[in-house]
Amino acid sequence: MITARSVEEVRAAVATARARQCRIGLVPTMGFLHEGHLSLIDHARDAGAGCVVVSIFVNPTQFGPGEDFETYPRDERRDARLLEERGVDILFAPAPDVIYPPGFSTRVVVSGPSAPLEGARRPGHFEGVATVVLKLFNIVGADLAVFGQKDAQQCAVIRKLVRDLDVPVRIEIAPTVRESDGLAMSSRNAYLTPQERSIAPALHEALHAGERMLAEEPGVDAERVEQAMAQTLLNRSGIELDYLRVVDAETFERPASMDRDLILVGAARVGRTRLIDNIPAGKETLARPVTANAGTTREK
Ligand code: AMP
């Protein structure tokens, strides 16, 4: 595995792979890797990437004031070992001033799916995401890029960015990888105390109740599904609900009709940790849990 720190280094490594006729797959991450991240590498290979580039960059512009940028978990040495074991070709791990040199002043604003829910609660978050992701696309020049369904609203924002700006990259979305009790894997799960960890799967259970209702009651409306999801958390202590919604998978607004591709999305706080999760529930994407390796669960 080649470790590149600068734009020139990563471009040179990618050019060498291209000269060998490899298709280039990009997997952007903020590091502190877990099986969810690593599954994206496998997804890139399955989608035809002969050369997989993983970026590790804790992007300051997507954190708001008072969020966890400084304390976000980091362990590049361990990450590099995991990537090497997974057969990654290129690790791109730039310092902040490589991505944001002095004088940097451009921001990418994707209106629409970046406005509600996470966008409303984390002002500027999706601008920071869209800006860094577009930079990574331009730096690496990948044929395909893989993102996790875990961050469903981020996926909608990136898809729109690519469509609106004709970015020549294919976006692949990989299913959420879960712990055996349903908790979606996340680098931030490292913040949970053992007691909080035992409460955290309640968010997924709530979404799962909504998924069941959609499957069992054809014609049910979004409000009823949302009530059913919220009901499951009513008498749960230790988890503070932010939202549980049924949204259109493209716009992230209330669906115009329940025949659209839908996503059940939720956010909650457990201790000082903010958890987000979702279950796709459209006709094409009905969540179908299947068992993956070593105690983890993937869903499509
Ligand atoms: P992050 O390091 O949190 O920015 O995540 C990097 C990429 O990994 C994003 O595309 C995430 O959606 C994806 N990801 C994070 N957690 C999971 C998970 N549990 N399953 C699948 N993908 C994930």
PDB file of C-alpha atoms and ligand atoms in Angstrom:
ATOM      1  CA  MET A   1       0.000   0.000   0.000  1.00  0.00           C
ATOM      2  CA  ILE A   2       1.237   3.460  -0.942  1.00  0.00           C
ATOM      3  CA  THR A   3       0.629   6.222   1.598  1.00  0.00           C
ATOM      4  CA  ALA A   4       0.215   9.610  -0.080  1.00  0.00           C
ATOM      5  CA  ARG A   5       0.204  12.874   1.855  1.00  0.00           C
ATOM      6  CA  SER A   6       0.038  15.430  -0.954  1.00  0.00           C
ATOM      7  CA  VAL A   7      -2.166  15.979  -3.988  1.00  0.00           C
ATOM      8  CA  GLU A   8       0.822  15.347  -6.261  1.00  0.00           C
ATOM      9  CA  GLU A   9       1.672  12.045  -4.549  1.00  0.00           C
ATOM     10  CA  VAL A  10      -1.837  10.646  -4.742  1.00  0.00           C
ATOM     11  CA  ARG A  11      -2.241  11.744  -8.369  1.00  0.00           C
ATOM     12  CA  ALA A  12       1.051  10.078  -9.307  1.00  0.00           C
ATOM     13  CA  ALA A  13       0.017   6.823  -7.611  1.00  0.00           C
ATOM     14  CA  VAL A  14      -3.387   6.900  -9.325  1.00  0.00           C
ATOM     15  CA  ALA A  15      -1.739   7.611 -12.714  1.00  0.00           C
ATOM     16  CA  THR A  16       0.458   4.536 -12.280  1.00  0.00           C
ATOM     17  CA  ALA A  17      -2.623   2.386 -11.567  1.00  0.00           C
ATOM     18  CA  ARG A  18      -4.423   3.869 -14.589  1.00  0.00           C
ATOM     19  CA  ALA A  19      -1.473   3.024 -16.810  1.00  0.00           C
ATOM     20  CA  ARG A  20      -2.103  -0.606 -15.775  1.00  0.00           C
ATOM     21  CA  GLN A  21      -5.724  -0.199 -17.028  1.00  0.00           C
ATOM     22  CA  CYS A  22      -7.136  -0.256 -13.464  1.00  0.00           C
ATOM     23  CA  ARG A  23     -10.469   1.327 -12.702  1.00  0.00           C
ATOM     24  CA  ILE A  24     -10.064   3.604  -9.693  1.00  0.00           C
ATOM     25  CA  GLY A  25     -12.395   3.321  -6.660  1.00  0.00           C
ATOM     26  CA  LEU A  26     -12.420   5.982  -3.939  1.00  0.00           C
ATOM     27  CA  VAL A  27     -13.612   5.418  -0.346  1.00  0.00           C
ATOM     28  CA  PRO A  28     -13.629   8.683   1.640  1.00  0.00           C
ATOM     29  CA  THR A  29     -13.461   8.302   5.443  1.00  0.00           C
ATOM     30  CA  MET A  30     -12.556  10.185   8.597  1.00  0.00           C
ATOM     31  CA  GLY A  31     -10.603   7.188   9.912  1.00  0.00           C
ATOM     32  CA  PHE A  32     -10.861   5.254  13.196  1.00  0.00           C
ATOM     33  CA  LEU A  33     -11.948   2.462  10.943  1.00  0.00           C
ATOM     34  CA  HIS A  34     -14.434  -0.282  11.701  1.00  0.00           C
ATOM     35  CA  GLU A  35     -16.036  -3.079   9.716  1.00  0.00           C
ATOM     36  CA  GLY A  36     -18.540  -0.610   8.210  1.00  0.00           C
ATOM     37  CA  HIS A  37     -15.717   1.341   6.564  1.00  0.00           C
ATOM     38  CA  LEU A  38     -13.903  -1.819   5.509  1.00  0.00           C
ATOM     39  CA  SER A  39     -17.046  -3.183   3.830  1.00  0.00           C
ATOM     40  CA  LEU A  40     -16.932  -0.150   1.504  1.00  0.00           C
ATOM     41  CA  ILE A  41     -13.546  -1.336   0.241  1.00  0.00           C
ATOM     42  CA  ASP A  42     -15.013  -4.740  -0.634  1.00  0.00           C
ATOM     43  CA  HIS A  43     -17.936  -2.966  -2.283  1.00  0.00           C
ATOM     44  CA  ALA A  44     -15.511  -0.920  -4.417  1.00  0.00           C
ATOM     45  CA  ARG A  45     -13.775  -4.125  -5.546  1.00  0.00           C
ATOM     46  CA  ASP A  46     -17.104  -5.822  -6.332  1.00  0.00           C
ATOM     47  CA  ALA A  47     -18.080  -2.737  -8.357  1.00  0.00           C
ATOM     48  CA  GLY A  48     -14.969  -3.216 -10.513  1.00  0.00           C
ATOM     49  CA  ALA A  49     -12.241  -1.126  -8.884  1.00  0.00           C
ATOM     50  CA  GLY A  50      -8.829  -2.618  -9.669  1.00  0.00           C
ATOM     51  CA  CYS A  51      -7.225   0.101  -7.557  1.00  0.00           C
ATOM     52  CA  VAL A  52      -8.862   1.199  -4.299  1.00  0.00           C
ATOM     53  CA  VAL A  53      -7.947   4.573  -2.791  1.00  0.00           C
ATOM     54  CA  VAL A  54      -9.060   5.191   0.808  1.00  0.00           C
ATOM     55  CA  SER A  55      -8.824   8.727   2.145  1.00  0.00           C
ATOM     56  CA  ILE A  56      -8.556   9.456   5.847  1.00  0.00           C
ATOM     57  CA  PHE A  57      -9.234  13.085   6.669  1.00  0.00           C
ATOM     58  CA  VAL A  58     -11.042  14.443   9.720  1.00  0.00           C
ATOM     59  CA  ASN A  59     -12.610  17.331   7.846  1.00  0.00           C
ATOM     60  CA  PRO A  60     -12.756  20.432  10.061  1.00  0.00           C
ATOM     61  CA  THR A  61     -15.303  22.248   7.889  1.00  0.00           C
ATOM     62  CA  GLN A  62     -18.039  19.684   8.502  1.00  0.00           C
ATOM     63  CA  PHE A  63     -17.900  20.104  12.290  1.00  0.00           C
ATOM     64  CA  GLY A  64     -19.867  22.928  13.883  1.00  0.00           C
ATOM     65  CA  PRO A  65     -18.699  25.033  16.839  1.00  0.00           C
ATOM     66  CA  GLY A  66     -19.017  22.958  20.001  1.00  0.00           C
ATOM     67  CA  GLU A  67     -18.998  19.653  18.067  1.00  0.00           C
ATOM     68  CA  ASP A  68     -16.358  16.959  18.535  1.00  0.00           C
ATOM     69  CA  PHE A  69     -13.679  17.911  15.957  1.00  0.00           C
ATOM     70  CA  GLU A  70     -10.870  18.028  18.542  1.00  0.00           C
ATOM     71  CA  THR A  71     -11.895  14.855  20.340  1.00  0.00           C
ATOM     72  CA  TYR A  72     -12.912  12.846  17.248  1.00  0.00           C
ATOM     73  CA  PRO A  73     -11.096   9.499  17.643  1.00  0.00           C
ATOM     74  CA  ARG A  74      -7.945   9.108  15.541  1.00  0.00           C
ATOM     75  CA  ASP A  75      -5.505   6.193  15.178  1.00  0.00           C
ATOM     76  CA  GLU A  76      -3.789   6.345  11.796  1.00  0.00           C
ATOM     77  CA  ARG A  77      -1.317   3.561  12.512  1.00  0.00           C
ATOM     78  CA  ARG A  78      -4.068   1.062  13.317  1.00  0.00           C
ATOM     79  CA  ASP A  79      -6.136   2.293  10.352  1.00  0.00           C
ATOM     80  CA  ALA A  80      -3.190   1.833   7.974  1.00  0.00           C
ATOM     81  CA  ARG A  81      -2.716  -1.741   9.190  1.00  0.00           C
ATOM     82  CA  LEU A  82      -6.412  -2.555   8.666  1.00  0.00           C
ATOM     83  CA  LEU A  83      -6.353  -1.047   5.170  1.00  0.00           C
ATOM     84  CA  GLU A  84      -3.241  -2.939   4.214  1.00  0.00           C
ATOM     85  CA  GLU A  85      -4.806  -6.194   5.465  1.00  0.00           C
ATOM     86  CA  ARG A  86      -7.900  -5.454   3.365  1.00  0.00           C
ATOM     87  CA  GLY A  87      -5.769  -5.055   0.246  1.00  0.00           C
ATOM     88  CA  VAL A  88      -6.118  -1.294  -0.254  1.00  0.00           C
ATOM     89  CA  ASP A  89      -3.752   0.092  -2.892  1.00  0.00           C
ATOM     90  CA  ILE A  90      -3.451   3.744  -1.898  1.00  0.00           C
ATOM     91  CA  LEU A  91      -4.039   5.520   1.424  1.00  0.00           C
ATOM     92  CA  PHE A  92      -4.478   9.269   1.024  1.00  0.00           C
ATOM     93  CA  ALA A  93      -3.973  10.905   4.420  1.00  0.00           C
ATOM     94  CA  PRO A  94      -3.450  14.639   3.900  1.00  0.00           C
ATOM     95  CA  ALA A  95      -2.757  17.220   6.601  1.00  0.00           C
ATOM     96  CA  PRO A  96      -5.456  19.908   6.970  1.00  0.00           C
ATOM     97  CA  ASP A  97      -3.463  22.550   5.049  1.00  0.00           C
ATOM     98  CA  VAL A  98      -3.115  20.222   2.053  1.00  0.00           C
ATOM     99  CA  ILE A  99      -6.896  20.274   1.689  1.00  0.00           C
ATOM    100  CA  TYR A 100      -7.383  23.837   2.951  1.00  0.00           C
ATOM    101  CA  PRO A 101      -4.251  25.842   2.145  1.00  0.00           C
ATOM    102  CA  PRO A 102      -4.018  29.420   3.390  1.00  0.00           C
ATOM    103  CA  GLY A 103      -6.478  31.595   1.495  1.00  0.00           C
ATOM    104  CA  PHE A 104      -8.923  28.789   0.723  1.00  0.00           C
ATOM    105  CA  SER A 105     -12.367  30.413   0.401  1.00  0.00           C
ATOM    106  CA  THR A 106     -14.717  28.229  -1.672  1.00  0.00           C
ATOM    107  CA  ARG A 107     -17.792  26.485  -0.296  1.00  0.00           C
ATOM    108  CA  VAL A 108     -20.035  24.011  -2.121  1.00  0.00           C
ATOM    109  CA  VAL A 109     -23.714  24.437  -1.230  1.00  0.00           C
ATOM    110  CA  VAL A 110     -26.089  21.665  -2.326  1.00  0.00           C
ATOM    111  CA  SER A 111     -29.555  23.060  -1.667  1.00  0.00           C
ATOM    112  CA  GLY A 112     -32.460  20.671  -1.313  1.00  0.00           C
ATOM    113  CA  PRO A 113     -31.544  17.464   0.525  1.00  0.00           C
ATOM    114  CA  SER A 114     -29.010  19.282   2.710  1.00  0.00           C
ATOM    115  CA  ALA A 115     -31.679  21.537   4.273  1.00  0.00           C
ATOM    116  CA  PRO A 116     -33.841  19.370   6.573  1.00  0.00           C
ATOM    117  CA  LEU A 117     -33.008  17.117   9.556  1.00  0.00           C
ATOM    118  CA  GLU A 118     -29.210  16.838   9.903  1.00  0.00           C
ATOM    119  CA  GLY A 119     -28.800  19.998   7.809  1.00  0.00           C
ATOM    120  CA  ALA A 120     -31.108  21.982  10.070  1.00  0.00           C
ATOM    121  CA  ARG A 121     -29.475  20.688  13.251  1.00  0.00           C
ATOM    122  CA  ARG A 122     -25.902  21.004  12.043  1.00  0.00           C
ATOM    123  CA  PRO A 123     -25.697  24.288  10.078  1.00  0.00           C
ATOM    124  CA  GLY A 124     -22.855  24.185   7.565  1.00  0.00           C
ATOM    125  CA  HIS A 125     -22.299  20.439   8.008  1.00  0.00           C
ATOM    126  CA  PHE A 126     -23.316  19.382   4.499  1.00  0.00           C
ATOM    127  CA  GLU A 127     -21.485  22.367   2.984  1.00  0.00           C
ATOM    128  CA  GLY A 128     -18.333  21.056   4.618  1.00  0.00           C
ATOM    129  CA  VAL A 129     -19.078  17.526   3.409  1.00  0.00           C
ATOM    130  CA  ALA A 130     -19.865  18.601  -0.175  1.00  0.00           C
ATOM    131  CA  THR A 131     -16.768  20.815  -0.322  1.00  0.00           C
ATOM    132  CA  VAL A 132     -14.346  18.130   0.855  1.00  0.00           C
ATOM    133  CA  VAL A 133     -15.966  15.372  -1.203  1.00  0.00           C
ATOM    134  CA  LEU A 134     -15.842  17.450  -4.409  1.00  0.00           C
ATOM    135  CA  LYS A 135     -12.189  18.219  -3.663  1.00  0.00           C
ATOM    136  CA  LEU A 136     -11.462  14.505  -3.168  1.00  0.00           C
ATOM    137  CA  PHE A 137     -13.222  13.701  -6.456  1.00  0.00           C
ATOM    138  CA  ASN A 138     -11.091  16.319  -8.241  1.00  0.00           C
ATOM    139  CA  ILE A 139      -7.867  15.259  -6.537  1.00  0.00           C
ATOM    140  CA  VAL A 140      -8.223  11.511  -7.084  1.00  0.00           C
ATOM    141  CA  GLY A 141     -10.189  11.422 -10.347  1.00  0.00           C
ATOM    142  CA  ALA A 142     -11.834   8.132  -9.418  1.00  0.00           C
ATOM    143  CA  ASP A 143     -14.186   6.207 -11.695  1.00  0.00           C
ATOM    144  CA  LEU A 144     -16.388   5.242  -8.781  1.00  0.00           C
ATOM    145  CA  ALA A 145     -16.763   6.296  -5.159  1.00  0.00           C
ATOM    146  CA  VAL A 146     -18.398   4.318  -2.362  1.00  0.00           C
ATOM    147  CA  PHE A 147     -20.418   5.804   0.498  1.00  0.00           C
ATOM    148  CA  GLY A 148     -22.311   4.100   3.325  1.00  0.00           C
ATOM    149  CA  GLN A 149     -26.092   3.953   3.606  1.00  0.00           C
ATOM    150  CA  LYS A 150     -25.476   4.617   7.341  1.00  0.00           C
ATOM    151  CA  ASP A 151     -25.242   8.327   6.449  1.00  0.00           C
ATOM    152  CA  ALA A 152     -28.306   8.335   4.209  1.00  0.00           C
ATOM    153  CA  GLN A 153     -28.764  12.099   4.000  1.00  0.00           C
ATOM    154  CA  GLN A 154     -25.091  12.510   3.119  1.00  0.00           C
ATOM    155  CA  CYS A 155     -25.637   9.992   0.285  1.00  0.00           C
ATOM    156  CA  ALA A 156     -28.575  12.059  -1.037  1.00  0.00           C
ATOM    157  CA  VAL A 157     -26.482  15.251  -0.898  1.00  0.00           C
ATOM    158  CA  ILE A 158     -23.552  13.659  -2.729  1.00  0.00           C
ATOM    159  CA  ARG A 159     -25.747  12.103  -5.400  1.00  0.00           C
ATOM    160  CA  LYS A 160     -27.285  15.524  -6.047  1.00  0.00           C
ATOM    161  CA  LEU A 161     -23.872  17.204  -6.101  1.00  0.00           C
ATOM    162  CA  VAL A 162     -22.632  14.742  -8.721  1.00  0.00           C
ATOM    163  CA  ARG A 163     -25.784  15.083 -10.823  1.00  0.00           C
ATOM    164  CA  ASP A 164     -25.988  18.875 -10.623  1.00  0.00           C
ATOM    165  CA  LEU A 165     -22.296  19.487 -11.382  1.00  0.00           C
ATOM    166  CA  ASP A 166     -21.814  16.610 -13.886  1.00  0.00           C
ATOM    167  CA  VAL A 167     -18.971  15.162 -11.832  1.00  0.00           C
ATOM    168  CA  PRO A 168     -17.644  12.181 -13.824  1.00  0.00           C
ATOM    169  CA  VAL A 169     -17.793   9.602 -11.028  1.00  0.00           C
ATOM    170  CA  ARG A 170     -20.206   6.750 -10.331  1.00  0.00           C
ATOM    171  CA  ILE A 171     -21.652   6.817  -6.807  1.00  0.00           C
ATOM    172  CA  GLU A 172     -22.092   3.457  -5.106  1.00  0.00           C
ATOM    173  CA  ILE A 173     -23.999   3.111  -1.832  1.00  0.00           C
ATOM    174  CA  ALA A 174     -23.072   0.188   0.432  1.00  0.00           C
ATOM    175  CA  PRO A 175     -25.449  -1.231   3.059  1.00  0.00           C
ATOM    176  CA  THR A 176     -25.161  -0.384   6.754  1.00  0.00           C
ATOM    177  CA  VAL A 177     -23.009  -2.764   8.793  1.00  0.00           C
ATOM    178  CA  ARG A 178     -24.378  -3.381  12.281  1.00  0.00           C
ATOM    179  CA  GLU A 179     -23.284  -4.947  15.516  1.00  0.00           C
ATOM    180  CA  SER A 180     -25.102  -8.195  16.332  1.00  0.00           C
ATOM    181  CA  ASP A 181     -27.640  -6.293  18.499  1.00  0.00           C
ATOM    182  CA  GLY A 182     -28.555  -3.948  15.641  1.00  0.00           C
ATOM    183  CA  LEU A 183     -26.491  -0.875  16.568  1.00  0.00           C
ATOM    184  CA  ALA A 184     -25.069   0.668  13.392  1.00  0.00           C
ATOM    185  CA  MET A 185     -21.281   0.691  13.523  1.00  0.00           C
ATOM    186  CA  SER A 186     -19.823   4.171  13.926  1.00  0.00           C
ATOM    187  CA  SER A 187     -16.482   5.616  14.989  1.00  0.00           C
ATOM    188  CA  ARG A 188     -18.442   7.658  17.537  1.00  0.00           C
ATOM    189  CA  ASN A 189     -19.672   4.468  19.275  1.00  0.00           C
ATOM    190  CA  ALA A 190     -16.246   4.575  20.960  1.00  0.00           C
ATOM    191  CA  TYR A 191     -17.642   7.409  23.120  1.00  0.00           C
ATOM    192  CA  LEU A 192     -20.331   5.168  24.661  1.00  0.00           C
ATOM    193  CA  THR A 193     -19.903   3.909  28.236  1.00  0.00           C
ATOM    194  CA  PRO A 194     -20.879   0.233  28.719  1.00  0.00           C
ATOM    195  CA  GLN A 195     -24.248   1.312  30.109  1.00  0.00           C
ATOM    196  CA  GLU A 196     -24.884   3.707  27.210  1.00  0.00           C
ATOM    197  CA  ARG A 197     -23.787   1.015  24.776  1.00  0.00           C
ATOM    198  CA  SER A 198     -26.539  -1.263  26.120  1.00  0.00           C
ATOM    199  CA  ILE A 199     -29.165   1.461  25.506  1.00  0.00           C
ATOM    200  CA  ALA A 200     -27.923   2.537  22.050  1.00  0.00           C
ATOM    201  CA  PRO A 201     -29.619  -0.237  19.957  1.00  0.00           C
ATOM    202  CA  ALA A 202     -33.004   1.288  20.928  1.00  0.00           C
ATOM    203  CA  LEU A 203     -32.698   3.730  17.996  1.00  0.00           C
ATOM    204  CA  HIS A 204     -32.468   0.904  15.489  1.00  0.00           C
ATOM    205  CA  GLU A 205     -35.293  -0.948  17.262  1.00  0.00           C
ATOM    206  CA  ALA A 206     -37.527   2.115  16.838  1.00  0.00           C
ATOM    207  CA  LEU A 207     -36.753   2.305  13.108  1.00  0.00           C
ATOM    208  CA  HIS A 208     -37.360  -1.412  12.827  1.00  0.00           C
ATOM    209  CA  ALA A 209     -40.834  -0.981  14.358  1.00  0.00           C
ATOM    210  CA  GLY A 210     -41.595   1.560  11.623  1.00  0.00           C
ATOM    211  CA  GLU A 211     -40.308  -0.806   8.976  1.00  0.00           C
ATOM    212  CA  ARG A 212     -42.586  -3.570  10.299  1.00  0.00           C
ATOM    213  CA  MET A 213     -45.605  -1.280  10.253  1.00  0.00           C
ATOM    214  CA  LEU A 214     -44.930  -0.263   6.648  1.00  0.00           C
ATOM    215  CA  ALA A 215     -44.690  -3.913   5.647  1.00  0.00           C
ATOM    216  CA  GLU A 216     -47.756  -5.077   7.587  1.00  0.00           C
ATOM    217  CA  GLU A 217     -50.166  -2.204   6.985  1.00  0.00           C
ATOM    218  CA  PRO A 218     -50.352  -1.305   3.294  1.00  0.00           C
ATOM    219  CA  GLY A 219     -51.627   2.251   2.867  1.00  0.00           C
ATOM    220  CA  VAL A 220     -50.454   3.405   6.311  1.00  0.00           C
ATOM    221  CA  ASP A 221     -49.488   7.096   6.355  1.00  0.00           C
ATOM    222  CA  ALA A 222     -46.178   8.627   7.401  1.00  0.00           C
ATOM    223  CA  GLU A 223     -47.548  10.167  10.616  1.00  0.00           C
ATOM    224  CA  ARG A 224     -48.775   6.801  11.938  1.00  0.00           C
ATOM    225  CA  VAL A 225     -45.428   5.196  11.208  1.00  0.00           C
ATOM    226  CA  GLU A 226     -43.625   8.055  12.970  1.00  0.00           C
ATOM    227  CA  GLN A 227     -45.894   7.710  16.006  1.00  0.00           C
ATOM    228  CA  ALA A 228     -45.276   3.964  16.149  1.00  0.00           C
ATOM    229  CA  MET A 229     -41.517   4.518  16.039  1.00  0.00           C
ATOM    230  CA  ALA A 230     -41.599   7.208  18.749  1.00  0.00           C
ATOM    231  CA  GLN A 231     -43.819   4.987  20.918  1.00  0.00           C
ATOM    232  CA  THR A 232     -41.054   2.407  21.252  1.00  0.00           C
ATOM    233  CA  LEU A 233     -38.833   4.985  22.994  1.00  0.00           C
ATOM    234  CA  LEU A 234     -41.508   6.443  25.289  1.00  0.00           C
ATOM    235  CA  ASN A 235     -40.505   4.676  28.476  1.00  0.00           C
ATOM    236  CA  ARG A 236     -36.823   4.210  27.662  1.00  0.00           C
ATOM    237  CA  SER A 237     -34.553   6.141  29.970  1.00  0.00           C
ATOM    238  CA  GLY A 238     -31.048   7.153  28.898  1.00  0.00           C
ATOM    239  CA  ILE A 239     -31.958   7.910  25.288  1.00  0.00           C
ATOM    240  CA  GLU A 240     -33.090  11.374  24.244  1.00  0.00           C
ATOM    241  CA  LEU A 241     -34.967  11.323  20.949  1.00  0.00           C
ATOM    242  CA  ASP A 242     -34.173  14.015  18.405  1.00  0.00           C
ATOM    243  CA  TYR A 243     -36.306  12.844  15.458  1.00  0.00           C
ATOM    244  CA  LEU A 244     -37.833   9.750  13.872  1.00  0.00           C
ATOM    245  CA  ARG A 245     -39.206  10.446  10.402  1.00  0.00           C
ATOM    246  CA  VAL A 246     -40.397   8.864   7.190  1.00  0.00           C
ATOM    247  CA  VAL A 247     -38.776  10.773   4.317  1.00  0.00           C
ATOM    248  CA  ASP A 248     -38.478  10.653   0.547  1.00  0.00           C
ATOM    249  CA  ALA A 249     -35.101   9.022  -0.163  1.00  0.00           C
ATOM    250  CA  GLU A 250     -34.140  11.723  -2.657  1.00  0.00           C
ATOM    251  CA  THR A 251     -35.344  14.972  -1.067  1.00  0.00           C
ATOM    252  CA  PHE A 252     -35.362  14.012   2.614  1.00  0.00           C
ATOM    253  CA  GLU A 253     -38.685  15.816   2.933  1.00  0.00           C
ATOM    254  CA  ARG A 254     -42.043  14.288   3.850  1.00  0.00           C
ATOM    255  CA  PRO A 255     -42.900  11.966   0.910  1.00  0.00           C
ATOM    256  CA  ALA A 256     -45.519  13.217  -1.557  1.00  0.00           C
ATOM    257  CA  SER A 257     -46.760   9.625  -1.754  1.00  0.00           C
ATOM    258  CA  MET A 258     -45.951   6.437   0.122  1.00  0.00           C
ATOM    259  CA  ASP A 259     -45.185   4.781  -3.257  1.00  0.00           C
ATOM    260  CA  ARG A 260     -41.885   6.646  -3.450  1.00  0.00           C
ATOM    261  CA  ASP A 261     -38.539   5.263  -2.326  1.00  0.00           C
ATOM    262  CA  LEU A 262     -38.681   5.974   1.385  1.00  0.00           C
ATOM    263  CA  ILE A 263     -36.212   6.014   4.227  1.00  0.00           C
ATOM    264  CA  LEU A 264     -36.983   5.768   7.911  1.00  0.00           C
ATOM    265  CA  VAL A 265     -34.460   8.079   9.562  1.00  0.00           C
ATOM    266  CA  GLY A 266     -33.698   8.742  13.196  1.00  0.00           C
ATOM    267  CA  ALA A 267     -31.353  10.615  15.490  1.00  0.00           C
ATOM    268  CA  ALA A 268     -31.020  10.423  19.262  1.00  0.00           C
ATOM    269  CA  ARG A 269     -28.581  11.319  21.987  1.00  0.00           C
ATOM    270  CA  VAL A 270     -27.260   8.711  24.418  1.00  0.00           C
ATOM    271  CA  GLY A 271     -25.087  10.398  27.033  1.00  0.00           C
ATOM    272  CA  ARG A 272     -22.882  12.817  25.101  1.00  0.00           C
ATOM    273  CA  THR A 273     -23.029  10.725  21.921  1.00  0.00           C
ATOM    274  CA  ARG A 274     -25.328  11.656  19.057  1.00  0.00           C
ATOM    275  CA  LEU A 275     -26.457   8.589  17.123  1.00  0.00           C
ATOM    276  CA  ILE A 276     -28.005   8.590  13.647  1.00  0.00           C
ATOM    277  CA  ASP A 277     -29.443   5.614  11.822  1.00  0.00           C
ATOM    278  CA  ASN A 278     -31.885   4.748   9.061  1.00  0.00           C
ATOM    279  CA  ILE A 279     -33.635   1.925   7.258  1.00  0.00           C
ATOM    280  CA  PRO A 280     -34.392   2.216   3.532  1.00  0.00           C
ATOM    281  CA  ALA A 281     -37.977   1.176   2.951  1.00  0.00           C
ATOM    282  CA  GLY A 282     -38.797   1.834  -0.680  1.00  0.00           C
ATOM    283  CA  LYS A 283     -40.195  -0.725  -3.080  1.00  0.00           C
ATOM    284  CA  GLU A 284     -36.737  -1.418  -4.493  1.00  0.00           C
ATOM    285  CA  THR A 285     -34.803  -1.113  -1.276  1.00  0.00           C
ATOM    286  CA  LEU A 286     -36.936  -2.850   1.369  1.00  0.00           C
ATOM    287  CA  ALA A 287     -34.515  -3.516   4.200  1.00  0.00           C
ATOM    288  CA  ARG A 288     -33.531  -7.127   4.201  1.00  0.00           C
ATOM    289  CA  PRO A 289     -31.166  -8.018   7.055  1.00  0.00           C
ATOM    290  CA  VAL A 290     -28.596 -10.640   6.114  1.00  0.00           C
ATOM    291  CA  THR A 291     -25.836 -11.967   8.282  1.00  0.00           C
ATOM    292  CA  ALA A 292     -22.285 -10.984   7.410  1.00  0.00           C
ATOM    293  CA  ASN A 293     -19.010 -12.002   9.010  1.00  0.00           C
ATOM    294  CA  ALA A 294     -18.191 -12.308  12.717  1.00  0.00           C
ATOM    295  CA  GLY A 295     -21.238 -11.067  14.552  1.00  0.00           C
ATOM    296  CA  THR A 296     -22.044  -8.200  12.218  1.00  0.00           C
ATOM    297  CA  THR A 297     -25.160  -7.686  10.174  1.00  0.00           C
ATOM    298  CA  ARG A 298     -25.572  -6.010   6.805  1.00  0.00           C
ATOM    299  CA  GLU A 299     -28.814  -4.862   5.347  1.00  0.00           C
ATOM    300  CA  LYS A 300     -29.763  -3.858   1.830  1.00  0.00           C
TER     301      LYS A 300
HETATM  302  P1  AMP B   1     -16.958   8.445   8.355  1.00  0.00           P
HETATM  303  O1  AMP B   1     -15.567   7.982   8.645  1.00  0.00           O
HETATM  304  O2  AMP B   1     -17.878   8.371   9.522  1.00  0.00           O
HETATM  305  O3  AMP B   1     -16.992   9.785   7.641  1.00  0.00           O
HETATM  306  O4  AMP B   1     -17.544   7.406   7.313  1.00  0.00           O
HETATM  307  C1  AMP B   1     -16.887   7.159   6.096  1.00  0.00           C
HETATM  308  C2  AMP B   1     -17.806   6.352   5.208  1.00  0.00           C
HETATM  309  O5  AMP B   1     -18.121   5.121   5.856  1.00  0.00           O
HETATM  310  C3  AMP B   1     -19.136   7.063   4.932  1.00  0.00           C
HETATM  311  O6  AMP B   1     -19.508   6.831   3.582  1.00  0.00           O
HETATM  312  C4  AMP B   1     -20.069   6.383   5.883  1.00  0.00           C
HETATM  313  O7  AMP B   1     -21.417   6.410   5.473  1.00  0.00           O
HETATM  314  C5  AMP B   1     -19.525   4.971   5.876  1.00  0.00           C
HETATM  315  N1  AMP B   1     -19.944   4.227   7.075  1.00  0.00           N
HETATM  316  C6  AMP B   1     -19.822   4.627   8.363  1.00  0.00           C
HETATM  317  N2  AMP B   1     -20.367   3.708   9.198  1.00  0.00           N
HETATM  318  C7  AMP B   1     -20.858   2.714   8.408  1.00  0.00           C
HETATM  319  C8  AMP B   1     -21.556   1.495   8.659  1.00  0.00           C
HETATM  320  N3  AMP B   1     -21.871   1.100   9.898  1.00  0.00           N
HETATM  321  N4  AMP B   1     -21.898   0.725   7.604  1.00  0.00           N
HETATM  322  C9  AMP B   1     -21.605   1.114   6.332  1.00  0.00           C
HETATM  323  N5  AMP B   1     -20.957   2.259   6.030  1.00  0.00           N
HETATM  324  C10 AMP B   1     -20.589   3.050   7.043  1.00  0.00           C
END
